[in-house]
mmCIF file of C-alpha atoms in Angstrom:
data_model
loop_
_atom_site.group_PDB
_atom_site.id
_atom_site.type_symbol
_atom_site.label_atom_id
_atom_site.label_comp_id
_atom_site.label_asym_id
_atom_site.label_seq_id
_atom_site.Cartn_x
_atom_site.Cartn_y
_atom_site.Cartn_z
ATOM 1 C CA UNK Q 1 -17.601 -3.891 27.021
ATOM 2 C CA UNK Q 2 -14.388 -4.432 25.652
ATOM 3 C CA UNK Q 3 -14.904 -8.615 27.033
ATOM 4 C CA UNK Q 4 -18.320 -8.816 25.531
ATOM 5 C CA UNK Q 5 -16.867 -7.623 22.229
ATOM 6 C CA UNK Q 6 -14.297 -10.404 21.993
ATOM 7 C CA UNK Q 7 -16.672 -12.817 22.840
ATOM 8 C CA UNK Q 8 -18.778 -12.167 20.132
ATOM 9 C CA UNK Q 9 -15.436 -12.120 17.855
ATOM 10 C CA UNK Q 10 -14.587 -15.249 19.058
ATOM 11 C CA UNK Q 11 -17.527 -17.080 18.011
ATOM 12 C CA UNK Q 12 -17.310 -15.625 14.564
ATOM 13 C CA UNK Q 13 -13.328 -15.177 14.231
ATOM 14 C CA UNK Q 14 -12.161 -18.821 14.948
ATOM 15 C CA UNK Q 15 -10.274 -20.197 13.951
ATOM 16 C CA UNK Q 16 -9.028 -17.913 12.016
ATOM 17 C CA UNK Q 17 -7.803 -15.265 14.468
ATOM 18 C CA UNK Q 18 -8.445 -13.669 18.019
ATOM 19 C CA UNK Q 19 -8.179 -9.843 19.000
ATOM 20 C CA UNK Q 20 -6.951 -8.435 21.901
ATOM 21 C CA UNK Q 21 -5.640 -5.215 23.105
ATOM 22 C CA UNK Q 22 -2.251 -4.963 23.791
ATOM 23 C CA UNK Q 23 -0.934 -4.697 27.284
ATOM 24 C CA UNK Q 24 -4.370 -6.098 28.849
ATOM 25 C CA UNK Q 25 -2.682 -9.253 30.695
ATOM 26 C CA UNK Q 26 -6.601 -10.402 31.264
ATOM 27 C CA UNK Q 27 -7.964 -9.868 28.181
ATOM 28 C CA UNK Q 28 -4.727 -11.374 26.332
ATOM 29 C CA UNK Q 29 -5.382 -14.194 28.693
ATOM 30 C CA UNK Q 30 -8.967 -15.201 27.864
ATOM 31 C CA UNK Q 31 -8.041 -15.228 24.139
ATOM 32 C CA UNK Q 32 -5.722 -17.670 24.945
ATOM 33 C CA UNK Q 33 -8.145 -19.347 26.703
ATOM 34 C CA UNK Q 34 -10.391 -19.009 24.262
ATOM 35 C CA UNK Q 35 -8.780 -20.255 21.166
ATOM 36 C CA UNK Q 36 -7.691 -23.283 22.870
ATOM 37 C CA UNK Q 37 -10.966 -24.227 24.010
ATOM 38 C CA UNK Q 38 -11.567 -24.081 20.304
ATOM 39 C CA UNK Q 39 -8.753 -26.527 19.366
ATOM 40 C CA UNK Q 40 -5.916 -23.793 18.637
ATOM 41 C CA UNK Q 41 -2.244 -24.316 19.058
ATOM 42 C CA UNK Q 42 -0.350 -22.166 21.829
ATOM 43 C CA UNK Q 43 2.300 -21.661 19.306
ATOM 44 C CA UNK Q 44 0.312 -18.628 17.802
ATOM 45 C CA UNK Q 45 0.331 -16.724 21.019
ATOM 46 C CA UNK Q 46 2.981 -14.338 21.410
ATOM 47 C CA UNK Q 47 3.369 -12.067 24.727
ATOM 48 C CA UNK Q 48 1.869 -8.734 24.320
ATOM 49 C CA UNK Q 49 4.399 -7.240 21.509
ATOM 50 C CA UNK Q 50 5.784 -10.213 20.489
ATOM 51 C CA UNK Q 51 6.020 -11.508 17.219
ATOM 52 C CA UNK Q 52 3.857 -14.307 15.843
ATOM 53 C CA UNK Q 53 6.194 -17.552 15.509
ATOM 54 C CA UNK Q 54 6.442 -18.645 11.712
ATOM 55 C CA UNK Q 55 4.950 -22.180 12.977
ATOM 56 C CA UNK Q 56 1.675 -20.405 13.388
ATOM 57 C CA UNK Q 57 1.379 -18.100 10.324
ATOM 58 C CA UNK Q 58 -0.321 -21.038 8.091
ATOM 59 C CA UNK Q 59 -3.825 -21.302 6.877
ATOM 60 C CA UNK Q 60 -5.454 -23.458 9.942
ATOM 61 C CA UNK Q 61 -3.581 -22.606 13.024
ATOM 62 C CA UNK Q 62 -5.233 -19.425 14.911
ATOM 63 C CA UNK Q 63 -3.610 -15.883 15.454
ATOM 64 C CA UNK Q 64 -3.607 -13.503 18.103
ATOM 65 C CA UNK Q 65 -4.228 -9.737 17.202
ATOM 66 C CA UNK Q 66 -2.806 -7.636 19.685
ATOM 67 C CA UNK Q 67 -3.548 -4.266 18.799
ATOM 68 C CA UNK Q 68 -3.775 -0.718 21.110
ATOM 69 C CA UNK Q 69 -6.884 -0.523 22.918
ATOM 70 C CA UNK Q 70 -7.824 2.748 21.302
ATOM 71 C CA UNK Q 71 -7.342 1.147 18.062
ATOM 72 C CA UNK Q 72 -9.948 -1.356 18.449
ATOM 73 C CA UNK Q 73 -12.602 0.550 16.705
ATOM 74 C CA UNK Q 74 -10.218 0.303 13.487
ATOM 75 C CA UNK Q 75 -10.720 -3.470 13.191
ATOM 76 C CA UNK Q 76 -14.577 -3.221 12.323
ATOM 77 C CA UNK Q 77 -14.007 -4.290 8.999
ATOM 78 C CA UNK Q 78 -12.002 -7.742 10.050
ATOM 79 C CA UNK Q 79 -15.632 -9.699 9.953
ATOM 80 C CA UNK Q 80 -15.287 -8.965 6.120
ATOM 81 C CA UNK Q 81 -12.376 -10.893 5.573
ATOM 82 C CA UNK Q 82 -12.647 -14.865 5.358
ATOM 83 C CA UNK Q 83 -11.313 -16.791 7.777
ATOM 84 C CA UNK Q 84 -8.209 -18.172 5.691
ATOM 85 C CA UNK Q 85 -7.072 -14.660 4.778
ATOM 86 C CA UNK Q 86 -7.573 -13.440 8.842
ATOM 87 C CA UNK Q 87 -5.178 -16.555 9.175
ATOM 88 C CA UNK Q 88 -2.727 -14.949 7.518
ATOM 89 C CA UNK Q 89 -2.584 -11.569 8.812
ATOM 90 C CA UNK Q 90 1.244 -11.879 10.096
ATOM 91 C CA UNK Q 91 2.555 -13.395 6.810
ATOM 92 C CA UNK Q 92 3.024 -10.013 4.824
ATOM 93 C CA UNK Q 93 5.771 -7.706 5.955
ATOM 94 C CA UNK Q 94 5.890 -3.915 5.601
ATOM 95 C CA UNK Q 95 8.406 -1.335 4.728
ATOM 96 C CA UNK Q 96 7.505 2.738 4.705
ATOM 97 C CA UNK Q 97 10.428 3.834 2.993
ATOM 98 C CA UNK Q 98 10.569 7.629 2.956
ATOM 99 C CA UNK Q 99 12.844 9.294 0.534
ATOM 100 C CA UNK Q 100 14.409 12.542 1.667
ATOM 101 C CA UNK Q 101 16.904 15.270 0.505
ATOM 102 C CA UNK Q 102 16.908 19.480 1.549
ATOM 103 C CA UNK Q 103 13.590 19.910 3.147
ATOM 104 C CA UNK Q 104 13.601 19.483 6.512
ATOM 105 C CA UNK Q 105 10.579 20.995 7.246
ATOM 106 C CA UNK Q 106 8.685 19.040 4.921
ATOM 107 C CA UNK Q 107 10.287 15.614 6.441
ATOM 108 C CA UNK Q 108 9.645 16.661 10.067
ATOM 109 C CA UNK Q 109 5.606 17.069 8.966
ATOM 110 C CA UNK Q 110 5.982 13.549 7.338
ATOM 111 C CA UNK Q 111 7.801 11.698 9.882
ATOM 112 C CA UNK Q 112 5.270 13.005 12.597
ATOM 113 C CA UNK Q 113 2.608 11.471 10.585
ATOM 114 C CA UNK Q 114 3.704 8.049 10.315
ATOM 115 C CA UNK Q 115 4.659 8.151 13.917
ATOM 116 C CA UNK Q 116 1.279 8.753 15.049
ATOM 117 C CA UNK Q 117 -0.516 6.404 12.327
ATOM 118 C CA UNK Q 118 -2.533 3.433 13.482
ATOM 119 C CA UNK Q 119 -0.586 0.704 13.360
ATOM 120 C CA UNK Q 120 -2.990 -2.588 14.729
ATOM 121 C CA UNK Q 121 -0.100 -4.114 16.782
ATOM 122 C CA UNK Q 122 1.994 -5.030 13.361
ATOM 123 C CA UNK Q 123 5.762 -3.655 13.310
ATOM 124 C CA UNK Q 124 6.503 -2.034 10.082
ATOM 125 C CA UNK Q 125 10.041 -1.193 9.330
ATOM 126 C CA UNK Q 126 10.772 2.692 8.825
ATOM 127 C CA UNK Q 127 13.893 2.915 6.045
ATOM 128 C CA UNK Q 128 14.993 6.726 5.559
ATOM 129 C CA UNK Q 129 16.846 7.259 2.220
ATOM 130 C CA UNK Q 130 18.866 10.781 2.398
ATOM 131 C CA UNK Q 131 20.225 11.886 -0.719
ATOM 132 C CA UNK Q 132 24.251 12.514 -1.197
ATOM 133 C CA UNK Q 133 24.434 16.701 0.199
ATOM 134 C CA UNK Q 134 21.255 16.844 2.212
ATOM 135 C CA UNK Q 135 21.196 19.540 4.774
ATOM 136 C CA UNK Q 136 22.852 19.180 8.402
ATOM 137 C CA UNK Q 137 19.033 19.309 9.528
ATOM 138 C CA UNK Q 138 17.713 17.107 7.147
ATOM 139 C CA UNK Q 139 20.185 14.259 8.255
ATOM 140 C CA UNK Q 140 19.966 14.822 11.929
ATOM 141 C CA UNK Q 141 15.859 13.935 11.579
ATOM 142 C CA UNK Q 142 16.924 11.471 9.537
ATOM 143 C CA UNK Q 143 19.558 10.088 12.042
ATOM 144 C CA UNK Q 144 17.306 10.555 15.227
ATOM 145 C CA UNK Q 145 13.780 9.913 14.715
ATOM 146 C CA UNK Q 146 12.428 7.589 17.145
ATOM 147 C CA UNK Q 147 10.826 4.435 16.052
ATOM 148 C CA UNK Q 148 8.919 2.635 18.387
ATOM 149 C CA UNK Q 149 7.266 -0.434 16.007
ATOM 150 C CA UNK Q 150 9.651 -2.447 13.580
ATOM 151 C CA UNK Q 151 13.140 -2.123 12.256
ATOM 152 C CA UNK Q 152 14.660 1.125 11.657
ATOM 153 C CA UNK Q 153 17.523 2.226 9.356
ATOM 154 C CA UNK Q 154 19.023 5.021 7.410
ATOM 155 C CA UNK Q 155 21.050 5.328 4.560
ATOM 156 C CA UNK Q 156 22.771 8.362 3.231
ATOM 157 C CA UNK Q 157 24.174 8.037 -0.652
ATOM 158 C CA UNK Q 158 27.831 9.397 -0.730
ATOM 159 C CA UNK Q 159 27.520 10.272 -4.518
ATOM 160 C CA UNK Q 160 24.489 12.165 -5.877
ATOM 161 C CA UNK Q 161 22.541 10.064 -7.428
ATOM 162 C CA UNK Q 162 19.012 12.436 -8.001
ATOM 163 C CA UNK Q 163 15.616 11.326 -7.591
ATOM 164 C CA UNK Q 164 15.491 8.157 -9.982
ATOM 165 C CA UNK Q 165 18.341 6.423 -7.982
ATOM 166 C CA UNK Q 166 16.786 7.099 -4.880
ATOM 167 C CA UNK Q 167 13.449 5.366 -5.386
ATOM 168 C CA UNK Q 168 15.289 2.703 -7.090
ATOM 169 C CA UNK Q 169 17.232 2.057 -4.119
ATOM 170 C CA UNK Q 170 14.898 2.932 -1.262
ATOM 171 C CA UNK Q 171 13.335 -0.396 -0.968
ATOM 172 C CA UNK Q 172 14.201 -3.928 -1.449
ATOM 173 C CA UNK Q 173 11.874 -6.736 -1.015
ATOM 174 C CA UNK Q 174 13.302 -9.616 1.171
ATOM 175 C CA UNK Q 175 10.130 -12.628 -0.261
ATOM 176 C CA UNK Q 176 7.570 -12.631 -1.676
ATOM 177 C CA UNK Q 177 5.516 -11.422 0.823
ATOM 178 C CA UNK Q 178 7.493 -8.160 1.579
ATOM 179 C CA UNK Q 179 6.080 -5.073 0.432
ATOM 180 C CA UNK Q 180 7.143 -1.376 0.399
ATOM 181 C CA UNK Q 181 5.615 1.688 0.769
ATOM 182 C CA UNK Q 182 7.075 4.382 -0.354
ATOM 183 C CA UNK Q 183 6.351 8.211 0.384
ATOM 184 C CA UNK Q 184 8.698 11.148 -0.740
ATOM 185 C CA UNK Q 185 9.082 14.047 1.849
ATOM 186 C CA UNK Q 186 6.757 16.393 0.369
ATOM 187 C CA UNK Q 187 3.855 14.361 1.347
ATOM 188 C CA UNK Q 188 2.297 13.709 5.120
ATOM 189 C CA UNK Q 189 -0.244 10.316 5.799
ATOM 190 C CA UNK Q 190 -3.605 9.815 7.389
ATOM 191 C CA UNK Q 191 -3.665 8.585 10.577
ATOM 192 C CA UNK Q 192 -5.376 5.600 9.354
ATOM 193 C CA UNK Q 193 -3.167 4.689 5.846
ATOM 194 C CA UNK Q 194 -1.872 1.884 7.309
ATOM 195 C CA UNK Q 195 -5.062 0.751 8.301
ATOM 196 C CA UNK Q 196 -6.280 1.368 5.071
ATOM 197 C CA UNK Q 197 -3.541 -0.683 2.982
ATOM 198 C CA UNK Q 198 -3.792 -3.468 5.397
ATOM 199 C CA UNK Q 199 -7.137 -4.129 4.795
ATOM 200 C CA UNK Q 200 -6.785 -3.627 1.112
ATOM 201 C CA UNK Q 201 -3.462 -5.673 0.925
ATOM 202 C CA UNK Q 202 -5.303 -9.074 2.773
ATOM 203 C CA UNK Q 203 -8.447 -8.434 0.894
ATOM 204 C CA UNK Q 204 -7.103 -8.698 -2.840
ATOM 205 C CA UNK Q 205 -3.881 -9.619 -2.642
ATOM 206 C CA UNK Q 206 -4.643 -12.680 -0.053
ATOM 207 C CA UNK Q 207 -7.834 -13.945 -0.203
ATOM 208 C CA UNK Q 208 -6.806 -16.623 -3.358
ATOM 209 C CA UNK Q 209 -9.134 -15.098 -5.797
ATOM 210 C CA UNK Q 210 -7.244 -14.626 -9.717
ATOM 211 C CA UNK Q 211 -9.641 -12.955 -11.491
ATOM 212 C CA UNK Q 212 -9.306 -12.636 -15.362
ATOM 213 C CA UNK Q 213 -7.690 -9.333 -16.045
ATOM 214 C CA UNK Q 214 -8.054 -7.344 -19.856
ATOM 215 C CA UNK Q 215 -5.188 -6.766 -21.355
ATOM 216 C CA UNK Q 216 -4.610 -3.046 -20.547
ATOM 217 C CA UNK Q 217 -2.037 -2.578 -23.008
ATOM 218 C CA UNK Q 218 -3.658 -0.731 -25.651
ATOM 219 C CA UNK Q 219 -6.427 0.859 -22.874
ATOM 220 C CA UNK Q 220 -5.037 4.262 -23.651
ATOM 221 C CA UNK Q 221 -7.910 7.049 -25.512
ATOM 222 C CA UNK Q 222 -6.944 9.955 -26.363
ATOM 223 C CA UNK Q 223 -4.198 9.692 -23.352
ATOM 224 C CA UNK Q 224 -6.299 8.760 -20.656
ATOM 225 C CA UNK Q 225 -5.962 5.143 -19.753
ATOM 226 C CA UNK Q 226 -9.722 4.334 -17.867
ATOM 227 C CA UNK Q 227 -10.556 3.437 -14.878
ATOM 228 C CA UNK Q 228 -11.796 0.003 -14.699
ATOM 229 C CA UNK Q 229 -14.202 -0.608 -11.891
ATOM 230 C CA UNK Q 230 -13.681 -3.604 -9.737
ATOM 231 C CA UNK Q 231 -14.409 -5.210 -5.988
ATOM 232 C CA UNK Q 232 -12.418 -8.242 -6.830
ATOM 233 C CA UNK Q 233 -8.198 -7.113 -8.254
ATOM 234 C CA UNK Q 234 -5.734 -9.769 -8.683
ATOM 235 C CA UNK Q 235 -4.120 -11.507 -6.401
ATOM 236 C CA UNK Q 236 0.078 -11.225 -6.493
ATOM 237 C CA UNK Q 237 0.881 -13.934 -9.009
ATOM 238 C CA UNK Q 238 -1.435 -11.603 -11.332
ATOM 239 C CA UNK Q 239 -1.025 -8.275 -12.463
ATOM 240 C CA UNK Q 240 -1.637 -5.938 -9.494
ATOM 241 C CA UNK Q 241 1.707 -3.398 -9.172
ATOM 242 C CA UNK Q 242 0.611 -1.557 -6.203
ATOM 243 C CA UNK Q 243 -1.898 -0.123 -3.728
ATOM 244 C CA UNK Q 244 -2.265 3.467 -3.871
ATOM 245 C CA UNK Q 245 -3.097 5.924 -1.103
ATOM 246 C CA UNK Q 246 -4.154 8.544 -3.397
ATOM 247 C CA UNK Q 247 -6.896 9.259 -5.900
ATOM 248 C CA UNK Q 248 -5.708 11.078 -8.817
ATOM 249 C CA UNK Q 249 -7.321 14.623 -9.592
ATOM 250 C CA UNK Q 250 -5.760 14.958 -12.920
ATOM 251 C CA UNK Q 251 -5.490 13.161 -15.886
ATOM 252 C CA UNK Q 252 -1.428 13.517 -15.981
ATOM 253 C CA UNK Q 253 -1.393 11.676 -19.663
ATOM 254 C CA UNK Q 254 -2.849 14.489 -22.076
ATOM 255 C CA UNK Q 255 -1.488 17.662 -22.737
ATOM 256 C CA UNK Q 256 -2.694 20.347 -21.234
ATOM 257 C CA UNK Q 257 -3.704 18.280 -18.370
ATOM 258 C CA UNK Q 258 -7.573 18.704 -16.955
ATOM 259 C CA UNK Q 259 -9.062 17.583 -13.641
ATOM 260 C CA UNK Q 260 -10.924 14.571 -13.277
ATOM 261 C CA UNK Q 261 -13.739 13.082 -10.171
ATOM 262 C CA UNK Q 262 -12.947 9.586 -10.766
ATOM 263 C CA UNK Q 263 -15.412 8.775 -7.940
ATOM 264 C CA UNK Q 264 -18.360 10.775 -10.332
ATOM 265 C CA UNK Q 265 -16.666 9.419 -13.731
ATOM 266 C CA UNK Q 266 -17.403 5.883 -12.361
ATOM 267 C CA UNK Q 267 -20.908 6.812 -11.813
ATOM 268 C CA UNK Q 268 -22.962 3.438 -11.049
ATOM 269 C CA UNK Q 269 -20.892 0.736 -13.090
ATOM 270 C CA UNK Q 270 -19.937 -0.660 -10.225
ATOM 271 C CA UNK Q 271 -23.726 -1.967 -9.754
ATOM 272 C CA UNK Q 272 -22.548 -5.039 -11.481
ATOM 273 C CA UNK Q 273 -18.905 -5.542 -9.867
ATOM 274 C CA UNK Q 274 -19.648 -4.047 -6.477
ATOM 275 C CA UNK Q 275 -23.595 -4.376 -5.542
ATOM 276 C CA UNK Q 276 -22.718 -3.682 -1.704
ATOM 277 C CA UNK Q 277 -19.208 -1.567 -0.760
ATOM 278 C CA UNK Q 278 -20.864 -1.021 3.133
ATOM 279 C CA UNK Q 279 -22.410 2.219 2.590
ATOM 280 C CA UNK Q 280 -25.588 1.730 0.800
ATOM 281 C CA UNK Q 281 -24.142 2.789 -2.490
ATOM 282 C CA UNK Q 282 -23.552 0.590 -5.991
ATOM 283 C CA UNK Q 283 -20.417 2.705 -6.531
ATOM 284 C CA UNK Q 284 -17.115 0.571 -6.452
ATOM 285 C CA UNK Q 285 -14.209 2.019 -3.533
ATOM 286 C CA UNK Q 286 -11.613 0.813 -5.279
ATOM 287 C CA UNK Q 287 -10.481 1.152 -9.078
ATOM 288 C CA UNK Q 288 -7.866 -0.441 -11.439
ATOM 289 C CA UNK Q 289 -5.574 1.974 -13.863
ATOM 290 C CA UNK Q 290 -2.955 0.919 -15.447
ATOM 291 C CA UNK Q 291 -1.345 4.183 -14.046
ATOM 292 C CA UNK Q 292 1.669 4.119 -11.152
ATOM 293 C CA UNK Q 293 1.200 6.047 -8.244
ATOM 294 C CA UNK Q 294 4.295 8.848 -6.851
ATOM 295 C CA UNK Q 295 1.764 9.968 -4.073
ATOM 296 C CA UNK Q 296 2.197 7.379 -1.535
ATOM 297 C CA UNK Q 297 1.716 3.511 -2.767
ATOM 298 C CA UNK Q 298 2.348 0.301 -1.758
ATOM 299 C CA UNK Q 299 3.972 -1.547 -3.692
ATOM 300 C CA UNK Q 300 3.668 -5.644 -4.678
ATOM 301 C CA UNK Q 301 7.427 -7.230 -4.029
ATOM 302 C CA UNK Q 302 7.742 -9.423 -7.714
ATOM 303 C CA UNK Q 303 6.121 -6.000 -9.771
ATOM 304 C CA UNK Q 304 8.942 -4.152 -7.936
ATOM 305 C CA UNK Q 305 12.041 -6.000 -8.423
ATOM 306 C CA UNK Q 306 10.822 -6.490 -12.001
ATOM 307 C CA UNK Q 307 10.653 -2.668 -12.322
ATOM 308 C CA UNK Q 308 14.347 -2.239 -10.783
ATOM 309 C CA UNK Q 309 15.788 -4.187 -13.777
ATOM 310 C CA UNK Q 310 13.674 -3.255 -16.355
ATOM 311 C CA UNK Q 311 14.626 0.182 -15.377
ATOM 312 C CA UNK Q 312 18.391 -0.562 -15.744
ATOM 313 C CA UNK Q 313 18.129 -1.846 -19.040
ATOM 314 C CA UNK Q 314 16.689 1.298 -20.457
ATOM 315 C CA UNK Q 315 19.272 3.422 -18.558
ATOM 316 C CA UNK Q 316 21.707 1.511 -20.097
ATOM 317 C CA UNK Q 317 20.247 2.078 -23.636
ATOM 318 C CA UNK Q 318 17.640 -1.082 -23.929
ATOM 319 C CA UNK Q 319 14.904 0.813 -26.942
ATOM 320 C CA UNK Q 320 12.266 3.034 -25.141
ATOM 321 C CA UNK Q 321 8.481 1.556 -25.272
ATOM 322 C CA UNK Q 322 6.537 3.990 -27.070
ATOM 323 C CA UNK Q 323 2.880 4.413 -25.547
ATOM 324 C CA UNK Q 324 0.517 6.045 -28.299
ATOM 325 C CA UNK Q 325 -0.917 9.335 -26.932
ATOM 326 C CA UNK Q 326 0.868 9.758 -23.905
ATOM 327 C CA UNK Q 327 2.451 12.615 -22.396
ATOM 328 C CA UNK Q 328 4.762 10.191 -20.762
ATOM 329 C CA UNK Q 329 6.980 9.606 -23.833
ATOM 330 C CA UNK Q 330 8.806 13.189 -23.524
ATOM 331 C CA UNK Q 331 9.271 12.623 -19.673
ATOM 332 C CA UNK Q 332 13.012 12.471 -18.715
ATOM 333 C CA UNK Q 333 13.837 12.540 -15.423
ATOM 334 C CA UNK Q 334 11.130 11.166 -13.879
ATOM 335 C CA UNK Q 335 11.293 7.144 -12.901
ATOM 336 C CA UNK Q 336 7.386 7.229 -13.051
ATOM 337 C CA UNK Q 337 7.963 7.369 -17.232
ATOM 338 C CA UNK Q 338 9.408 3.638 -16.373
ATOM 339 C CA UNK Q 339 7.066 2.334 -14.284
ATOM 340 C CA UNK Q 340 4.466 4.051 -16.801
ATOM 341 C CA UNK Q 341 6.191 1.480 -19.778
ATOM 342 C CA UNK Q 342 6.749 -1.508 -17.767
ATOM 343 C CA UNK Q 343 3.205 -1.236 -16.440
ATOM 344 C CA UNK Q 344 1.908 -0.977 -20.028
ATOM 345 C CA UNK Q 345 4.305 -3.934 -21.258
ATOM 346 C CA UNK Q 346 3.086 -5.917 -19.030
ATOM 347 C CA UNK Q 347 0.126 -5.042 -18.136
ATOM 348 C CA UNK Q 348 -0.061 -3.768 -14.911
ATOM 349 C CA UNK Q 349 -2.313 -2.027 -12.872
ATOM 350 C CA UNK Q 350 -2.319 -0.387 -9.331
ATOM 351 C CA UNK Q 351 -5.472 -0.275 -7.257
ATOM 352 C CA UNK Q 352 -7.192 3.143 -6.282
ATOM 353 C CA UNK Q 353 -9.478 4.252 -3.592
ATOM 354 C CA UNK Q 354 -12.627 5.727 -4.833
ATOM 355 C CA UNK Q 355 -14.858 7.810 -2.066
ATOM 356 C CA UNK Q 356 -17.094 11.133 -2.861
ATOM 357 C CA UNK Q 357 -15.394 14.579 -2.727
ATOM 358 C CA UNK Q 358 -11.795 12.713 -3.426
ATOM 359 C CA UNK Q 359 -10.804 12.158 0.248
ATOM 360 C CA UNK Q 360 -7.310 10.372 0.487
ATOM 361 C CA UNK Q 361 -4.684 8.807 2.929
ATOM 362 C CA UNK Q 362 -1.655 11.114 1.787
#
């Protein structure tokens, strides 16, 4: 079954890409086969595991998709991506960078989560950030979790630095096409986030399409800066900040606070953004706010290092931006007030999942 599948891929994937599972020498072999019957260059296939030479990453030269066998059934969505953006499915790296201090407990639960996520054959880097007098236990986890996929590293501040300067420095992007994802250690993950984000990340952030965005600047009511409905978010040279993992369930802006559906706030707008989202429904899955996410995001690599400076300035006395309304202004120790200002300065917006009863991937 699994060879009549990837024939049927292979007539609609190429030349775009070819799946495989990893570790099935046969399989691996007839997409080889395959792809070169269909004019592809060798270059873009790796051994089982390997990595995807840069030579083959471009727009016109196919790629092999090695993922687990029992990860297969993840890739049902790939037919919805066009072919140039399949090309391209090696070109943007990924860094979970998990922020830790005294909870080992809480850490342990996280760290088992990502290690048994769904990870399509890709290598993401795990970076563990301990804070300056974590716990013995805290920085033996830290120290000796096993990573099987990408890189791994740890670093351990010396001086305490608190939570600002630990999110700050938990993530660096090495191009423009490295992206972080960062997750504090009071939060677990879906099996399937990464599954999720990768989807997300080569359906609006590669597929060339730079929508005109509103100026979200002066969105805020009352507070509450609306959701704006969408199938179709910027690409990276626009104005998307990140990709969330979680919907929000209150509106954090207005004092008191009050819960919110976003999903049942959105009703049916989306009829005339989002006329099919692949369950029957005229309701949009995904959402623009120009709201940051400290529940698990992913975050865009320009947005970031933009962020990290514009942060430093107003830590180093550059005028605070006032945002009419919001409960963010009194905020001061939280690095979300920045990201909150720099998002409105410029802007900004991070893209939400939208599903009935508020399901989410954190």
């Amino acid at each position: 079954s699994l060879s009549l599948a990837l024939d049927e891929l292979v007539g609609w994937l190429q030349p775009a890409a070819v799946l495989a599972p990893a570790g099935d020498v046969a399989l691996t072999a007839a997409a080889e086969a395959a792809v070169r019957a269909a004019g592809g260059a060798t270059a873009a296939f790796p051994a089982p595991g390997g990595a995807v030479p840069s030579s083959a990453q471009g727009m016109d030269i196919p790629v092999l998709l090695l993922p687990p066998a029992s990860e297969l059934p993840l890739l049902e969505w790939l037919p919805t991506l066009p072919h140039a953006v399949l090309a391209r499915w090696h070109v943007p790296t990924v860094t979970i960078a998990v922020v830790t201090h005294r909870r080992p407990a809480s850490l342990r639960r996280l760290l088992a989560s990502i290690s048994g996520a769904a990870y399509l054959g890709d290598a993401p880097a795990l970076a563990l950030s301990v804070e300056a007098g974590a716990d013995n236990e805290t920085l033996a986890l830290a120290r000796s979790w096993p990573w099987g996929n990408g890189e791994r590293s740890v670093a351990v501040r010396a001086a305490a630095g608190g939570l600002i300067a630990a999110v700050v420095e938990s993530w660096t992007p090495a191009s423009d096409h490295s992206y972080g994802v960062l997750l504090e250690d009071d939060i677990e993950v879906s099996p399937y986030f990464y599954a999720y984000l990768k989807l997300t990340l080569l359906r609006y952030a590669y597929s060339g399409s730079q929508p005109a965005q509103p100026d979200m600047r002066d969105a805020a009511v009352n507070g509450v800066h609306p959701p704006i409905a969408t199938e179709t978010p910027p690409s990276p040279a626009g104005s998307l900040l990140a990709i969330s993992l979680y919907t929000p369930r209150l509106v954090e802006l207005t004092m008191p606070r009050r819960r919110i559906d976003v999903y049942e706030e959105l009703g049916t707008v989306g009829a005339q953004v989002a006329p099919s989202v692949g369950d029957g429904s005229t309701r949009p899955h995904v959402y623009l706010q120009p709201l940051p996410c400290s529940w698990g995001a992913l975050f865009f690599p320009r947005p970031w290092v933009e962020f990290r400076t514009f942060m430093e300035r107003r830590l180093h006395g550059s005028p605070a931006v006032h945002i009419p309304h919001s409960a963010s202004n009194s905020w001061s120790t939280s690095w979300k007030k920045y990201m909150i200002e720099l998002a409105h300065v410029r802007g900004l917006a991070v893209l939400y999942p939208s599903f009935h009863n508020q399901p989410a991937h954190v």
